[in-house]
Amino acid sequence: MIDLYYWTTPNGHKITIFLEEAGLPYRLKPVHIGRGEQFDPAFLAISPNNRIPAIVDTEPGDGADPISVFESGAILVYLAAKTGQFLPRDTRAWVEVLQWLMWQMGGLGPMAGQNHHFSQYAPEKLPYAITRYVKETSRLYGVLNKRLADREFVAGEYSIADMASYPWVVPFERQGQDLNEFPHLKRWFDAIAARPAVQRAYALAKTINVKPTVDEDAKKVLFGQDAKVVK
Ligand SMILES: N[C@@H](CCC(=O)N[C@@H](CS)C(=O)NCC(=O)O)C(=O)O
């Protein structure tokens, strides 16, 4: 069984998409990050970076102790290895998927996250910061659009690279982006959105939370963290 420590955010959706696609049994363990549940010592023992998602695989297959994994990219790789799905074994196909997964983890996710922060949440409207991250998001959408011009999915067959990127494109309007400017990306986005497993993952999120995670109370919890929060 996979215990998924989860909230209804893009990095959380990546993992419910995988689990729904693979049909792997799992239990959701909601961690309300707007209320500070990510600082619970029991959660920090699993996820030392005080972020969701994290998983505990209670039956790792080797008969030994449960395995816990944090960082959404590492979780996707772990689950792909466990199930033999969505990450090919052949070296060339494997590295193709991994490099696009890392591109999402190091680029699209963090840049779109900063975009959300400065465009919507920062108490001051800082034009330099907003412009920087809206433009960087646009550049990254451009990279993905070009990549998708002559292929159906990001890297070979539908893979964990697609599952990682899709949830970060869902809030495109909040990121100041117009998908019509990126026709190949839009075609891919619509195809992923139509997948039954993806629809189940997003429907499941609605059973956990339908309110915006970042309300005024949550801002006090989420922003301005320093080393004290993990002591
Ligand atoms: N690189 C991490 C980022 C995870 C992350 O930023 N998670 C956010 C929600 S999407 C979170 O848990 N935030 C809690 C906090 O900021 O305290 C991953 O991909 O797993």
CSV table of C-alpha atoms and ligand atoms in Angstrom, one decimal:
chain,number,residue,atom,x,y,z
A,1,MET,CA,0.0,0.0,0.0
A,2,ILE,CA,1.2,3.5,-0.8
A,3,ASP,CA,0.4,6.2,1.8
A,4,LEU,CA,0.4,9.5,0.0
A,5,TYR,CA,1.0,12.7,2.1
A,6,TYR,CA,-0.8,15.1,-0.1
A,7,TRP,CA,-2.4,18.5,-0.6
A,8,THR,CA,-4.5,19.8,-3.5
A,9,THR,CA,-1.6,21.6,-5.3
A,10,PRO,CA,0.3,21.0,-8.5
A,11,ASN,CA,3.0,18.9,-6.9
A,12,GLY,CA,0.3,16.8,-5.1
A,13,HIS,CA,-1.6,16.3,-8.3
A,14,LYS,CA,1.4,14.8,-10.0
A,15,ILE,CA,1.3,11.8,-7.7
A,16,THR,CA,-2.4,11.2,-7.7
A,17,ILE,CA,-2.2,11.2,-11.5
A,18,PHE,CA,0.4,8.5,-11.4
A,19,LEU,CA,-1.4,6.4,-8.9
A,20,GLU,CA,-4.6,6.7,-10.8
A,21,GLU,CA,-2.9,5.9,-14.1
A,22,ALA,CA,-1.1,2.9,-12.6
A,23,GLY,CA,-4.1,1.6,-10.6
A,24,LEU,CA,-1.9,1.2,-7.6
A,25,PRO,CA,-3.8,1.0,-4.3
A,26,TYR,CA,-3.1,4.1,-2.1
A,27,ARG,CA,-4.4,5.9,0.9
A,28,LEU,CA,-4.5,9.7,0.9
A,29,LYS,CA,-3.1,11.4,4.0
A,30,PRO,CA,-4.1,15.1,3.7
A,31,VAL,CA,-1.5,17.6,5.0
A,32,HIS,CA,-3.2,21.0,5.1
A,33,ILE,CA,-0.2,23.2,4.2
A,34,GLY,CA,-2.1,26.4,4.7
A,35,ARG,CA,-2.7,25.4,8.3
A,36,GLY,CA,0.9,24.4,9.1
A,37,GLU,CA,0.4,20.6,9.2
A,38,GLN,CA,3.7,20.2,7.2
A,39,PHE,CA,5.6,21.1,10.4
A,40,ASP,CA,4.3,18.2,12.3
A,41,PRO,CA,7.4,16.2,13.5
A,42,ALA,CA,5.8,13.0,12.3
A,43,PHE,CA,5.5,14.5,8.8
A,44,LEU,CA,9.0,16.0,8.9
A,45,ALA,CA,10.4,12.6,9.6
A,46,ILE,CA,9.1,11.5,6.2
A,47,SER,CA,9.5,14.8,4.4
A,48,PRO,CA,12.4,16.8,5.9
A,49,ASN,CA,11.9,19.7,3.5
A,50,ASN,CA,8.4,20.4,5.0
A,51,ARG,CA,6.7,20.1,1.7
A,52,ILE,CA,4.2,17.8,0.1
A,53,PRO,CA,4.1,15.4,-1.6
A,54,ALA,CA,5.7,12.5,0.2
A,55,ILE,CA,4.9,8.8,0.2
A,56,VAL,CA,5.4,5.8,2.4
A,57,ASP,CA,5.4,2.5,0.6
A,58,THR,CA,4.4,0.0,3.3
A,59,GLU,CA,5.1,-3.0,1.1
A,60,PRO,CA,8.2,-2.2,-0.8
A,61,GLY,CA,8.5,-5.6,-2.4
A,62,ASP,CA,11.7,-6.6,-0.8
A,63,GLY,CA,10.0,-7.7,2.4
A,64,ALA,CA,12.0,-5.2,4.4
A,65,ASP,CA,11.0,-2.0,6.2
A,66,PRO,CA,8.6,0.6,4.6
A,67,ILE,CA,10.3,3.1,2.3
A,68,SER,CA,9.5,6.8,2.5
A,69,VAL,CA,10.2,9.2,-0.4
A,70,PHE,CA,9.9,13.0,-0.6
A,71,GLU,CA,10.3,15.3,-3.7
A,72,SER,CA,7.7,14.7,-6.4
A,73,GLY,CA,10.2,13.9,-9.1
A,74,ALA,CA,11.8,11.2,-6.9
A,75,ILE,CA,8.4,9.8,-6.0
A,76,LEU,CA,7.5,9.5,-9.7
A,77,VAL,CA,10.7,7.7,-10.4
A,78,TYR,CA,10.2,5.4,-7.4
A,79,LEU,CA,6.7,4.6,-8.4
A,80,ALA,CA,7.7,4.0,-12.0
A,81,ALA,CA,10.4,1.6,-10.9
A,82,LYS,CA,8.0,-0.2,-8.6
A,83,THR,CA,5.3,-0.7,-11.2
A,84,GLY,CA,7.4,-0.9,-14.4
A,85,GLN,CA,5.2,1.8,-15.9
A,86,PHE,CA,5.6,5.3,-17.4
A,87,LEU,CA,9.5,5.3,-17.4
A,88,PRO,CA,11.0,3.1,-20.0
A,89,ARG,CA,14.1,0.9,-19.2
A,90,ASP,CA,16.0,1.3,-22.4
A,91,THR,CA,18.8,3.8,-21.7
A,92,ARG,CA,18.0,6.3,-24.6
A,93,ALA,CA,14.3,6.4,-23.8
A,94,TRP,CA,14.9,6.5,-20.1
A,95,VAL,CA,17.2,9.5,-20.2
A,96,GLU,CA,14.8,11.3,-22.6
A,97,VAL,CA,12.1,11.0,-19.9
A,98,LEU,CA,14.5,11.9,-17.0
A,99,GLN,CA,15.8,15.0,-18.6
A,100,TRP,CA,12.3,16.4,-19.2
A,101,LEU,CA,11.3,15.4,-15.7
A,102,MET,CA,14.3,17.3,-14.3
A,103,TRP,CA,13.4,20.2,-16.6
A,104,GLN,CA,10.0,20.4,-14.9
A,105,MET,CA,11.5,19.9,-11.4
A,106,GLY,CA,14.2,22.6,-11.8
A,107,GLY,CA,12.5,24.9,-14.3
A,108,LEU,CA,8.7,24.9,-14.9
A,109,GLY,CA,7.7,24.1,-11.3
A,110,PRO,CA,9.9,26.6,-9.4
A,111,MET,CA,9.5,29.4,-12.0
A,112,ALA,CA,5.7,29.0,-12.2
A,113,GLY,CA,5.6,28.9,-8.4
A,114,GLN,CA,7.5,32.2,-8.1
A,115,ASN,CA,5.2,33.5,-10.8
A,116,HIS,CA,2.2,32.6,-8.6
A,117,HIS,CA,3.9,34.1,-5.6
A,118,PHE,CA,4.7,37.5,-7.1
A,119,SER,CA,1.7,37.8,-9.3
A,120,GLN,CA,-0.9,36.9,-6.7
A,121,TYR,CA,0.3,36.5,-3.1
A,122,ALA,CA,3.1,39.0,-2.5
A,123,PRO,CA,1.8,41.9,-0.3
A,124,GLU,CA,3.6,44.4,-2.6
A,125,LYS,CA,3.1,44.4,-6.4
A,126,LEU,CA,6.7,44.3,-7.5
A,127,PRO,CA,6.7,44.9,-11.3
A,128,TYR,CA,10.3,43.7,-11.8
A,129,ALA,CA,9.6,40.4,-10.0
A,130,ILE,CA,6.2,39.9,-11.7
A,131,THR,CA,7.6,40.6,-15.2
A,132,ARG,CA,10.6,38.3,-14.6
A,133,TYR,CA,8.5,35.3,-13.7
A,134,VAL,CA,5.7,35.8,-16.1
A,135,LYS,CA,8.3,36.1,-18.9
A,136,GLU,CA,10.3,33.1,-17.6
A,137,THR,CA,7.0,31.0,-17.5
A,138,SER,CA,6.4,32.2,-21.1
A,139,ARG,CA,9.9,31.1,-22.2
A,140,LEU,CA,9.4,27.6,-20.6
A,141,TYR,CA,5.9,27.2,-22.2
A,142,GLY,CA,7.7,28.1,-25.5
A,143,VAL,CA,10.3,25.4,-24.9
A,144,LEU,CA,7.5,22.8,-24.2
A,145,ASN,CA,5.5,24.0,-27.2
A,146,LYS,CA,8.5,23.6,-29.5
A,147,ARG,CA,9.2,20.1,-28.0
A,148,LEU,CA,5.6,19.0,-28.6
A,149,ALA,CA,5.5,20.3,-32.2
A,150,ASP,CA,6.5,16.9,-33.7
A,151,ARG,CA,5.5,14.5,-30.9
A,152,GLU,CA,2.5,13.4,-29.0
A,153,PHE,CA,4.0,13.4,-25.5
A,154,VAL,CA,7.0,15.2,-23.9
A,155,ALA,CA,9.3,12.2,-24.2
A,156,GLY,CA,8.4,9.1,-26.1
A,157,GLU,CA,5.2,7.4,-24.8
A,158,TYR,CA,3.1,9.0,-22.2
A,159,SER,CA,5.4,9.1,-19.1
A,160,ILE,CA,6.2,10.7,-15.8
A,161,ALA,CA,7.5,13.7,-17.7
A,162,ASP,CA,4.0,14.5,-18.8
A,163,MET,CA,2.5,13.8,-15.4
A,164,ALA,CA,5.0,16.2,-13.8
A,165,SER,CA,4.4,19.0,-16.3
A,166,TYR,CA,0.7,19.0,-16.7
A,167,PRO,CA,-0.4,20.2,-13.3
A,168,TRP,CA,1.9,23.2,-13.6
A,169,VAL,CA,0.2,24.2,-16.9
A,170,VAL,CA,-3.3,23.8,-15.4
A,171,PRO,CA,-3.1,27.3,-13.7
A,172,PHE,CA,-1.9,29.0,-17.0
A,173,GLU,CA,-4.3,31.9,-16.6
A,174,ARG,CA,-3.0,32.7,-13.1
A,175,GLN,CA,0.5,32.6,-14.6
A,176,GLY,CA,-0.4,35.3,-17.2
A,177,GLN,CA,-0.2,32.9,-20.1
A,178,ASP,CA,-2.5,32.4,-23.1
A,179,LEU,CA,-2.4,28.8,-24.3
A,180,ASN,CA,-3.6,29.8,-27.7
A,181,GLU,CA,-0.1,31.2,-28.2
A,182,PHE,CA,1.2,27.7,-27.8
A,183,PRO,CA,-0.8,25.5,-30.1
A,184,HIS,CA,1.2,22.3,-29.6
A,185,LEU,CA,1.3,22.7,-25.9
A,186,LYS,CA,-2.5,23.3,-26.0
A,187,ARG,CA,-3.1,20.2,-28.0
A,188,TRP,CA,-1.0,18.2,-25.5
A,189,PHE,CA,-2.7,19.9,-22.6
A,190,ASP,CA,-6.2,19.0,-23.9
A,191,ALA,CA,-5.2,15.4,-24.5
A,192,ILE,CA,-3.8,15.0,-21.0
A,193,ALA,CA,-6.9,16.7,-19.4
A,194,ALA,CA,-9.2,14.2,-21.2
A,195,ARG,CA,-7.4,11.2,-19.7
A,196,PRO,CA,-9.8,9.4,-17.3
A,197,ALA,CA,-7.1,8.9,-14.7
A,198,VAL,CA,-6.3,12.6,-14.8
A,199,GLN,CA,-9.9,13.5,-14.3
A,200,ARG,CA,-10.2,11.1,-11.4
A,201,ALA,CA,-7.1,12.7,-9.8
A,202,TYR,CA,-8.6,16.1,-10.0
A,203,ALA,CA,-12.0,14.9,-8.9
A,204,LEU,CA,-10.4,13.3,-5.8
A,205,ALA,CA,-8.7,16.6,-5.0
A,206,LYS,CA,-12.2,18.2,-4.7
A,207,THR,CA,-13.1,15.7,-2.1
A,208,ILE,CA,-10.2,16.9,0.1
A,209,ASN,CA,-10.4,20.7,-0.5
A,210,VAL,CA,-12.2,23.1,-2.7
A,211,LYS,CA,-11.1,26.4,-1.1
A,212,PRO,CA,-8.0,28.3,-2.2
A,213,THR,CA,-5.1,27.0,-0.1
A,214,VAL,CA,-3.5,30.4,0.1
A,215,ASP,CA,-5.9,32.5,2.2
A,216,GLU,CA,-4.8,35.3,4.6
A,217,ASP,CA,-4.1,32.8,7.5
A,218,ALA,CA,-2.1,30.6,5.1
A,219,LYS,CA,0.1,33.4,4.0
A,220,LYS,CA,1.4,33.7,7.5
A,221,VAL,CA,2.2,30.0,7.5
A,222,LEU,CA,3.6,29.7,4.0
A,223,PHE,CA,5.6,32.9,3.5
A,224,GLY,CA,8.6,34.1,5.4
A,225,GLN,CA,9.7,30.6,6.6
A,226,ASP,CA,13.2,30.3,7.8
A,227,ALA,CA,15.4,27.6,9.5
A,228,LYS,CA,13.3,27.7,12.7
A,229,VAL,CA,10.4,25.9,11.0
A,230,VAL,CA,12.3,22.7,10.8
A,231,LYS,CA,14.0,22.8,14.2
B,1,LIG,N1,10.4,20.3,-5.1
B,1,LIG,C1,9.3,19.9,-4.3
B,1,LIG,C2,8.3,21.1,-4.1
B,1,LIG,C3,7.2,20.7,-3.2
B,1,LIG,C4,6.4,21.9,-2.8
B,1,LIG,O1,6.8,23.1,-3.0
B,1,LIG,N2,5.2,21.7,-2.2
B,1,LIG,C5,4.4,22.7,-1.7
B,1,LIG,C6,3.0,22.6,-2.2
B,1,LIG,S1,2.9,22.5,-4.0
B,1,LIG,C7,4.3,22.7,-0.2
B,1,LIG,O2,4.3,21.6,0.4
B,1,LIG,N3,4.4,23.8,0.5
B,1,LIG,C8,4.4,23.9,1.9
B,1,LIG,C9,5.2,25.0,2.5
B,1,LIG,O3,5.6,25.9,1.7
B,1,LIG,O4,5.4,25.1,3.7
B,1,LIG,C10,8.5,18.7,-5.0
B,1,LIG,O5,8.5,18.8,-6.2
B,1,LIG,O6,8.0,17.8,-4.3
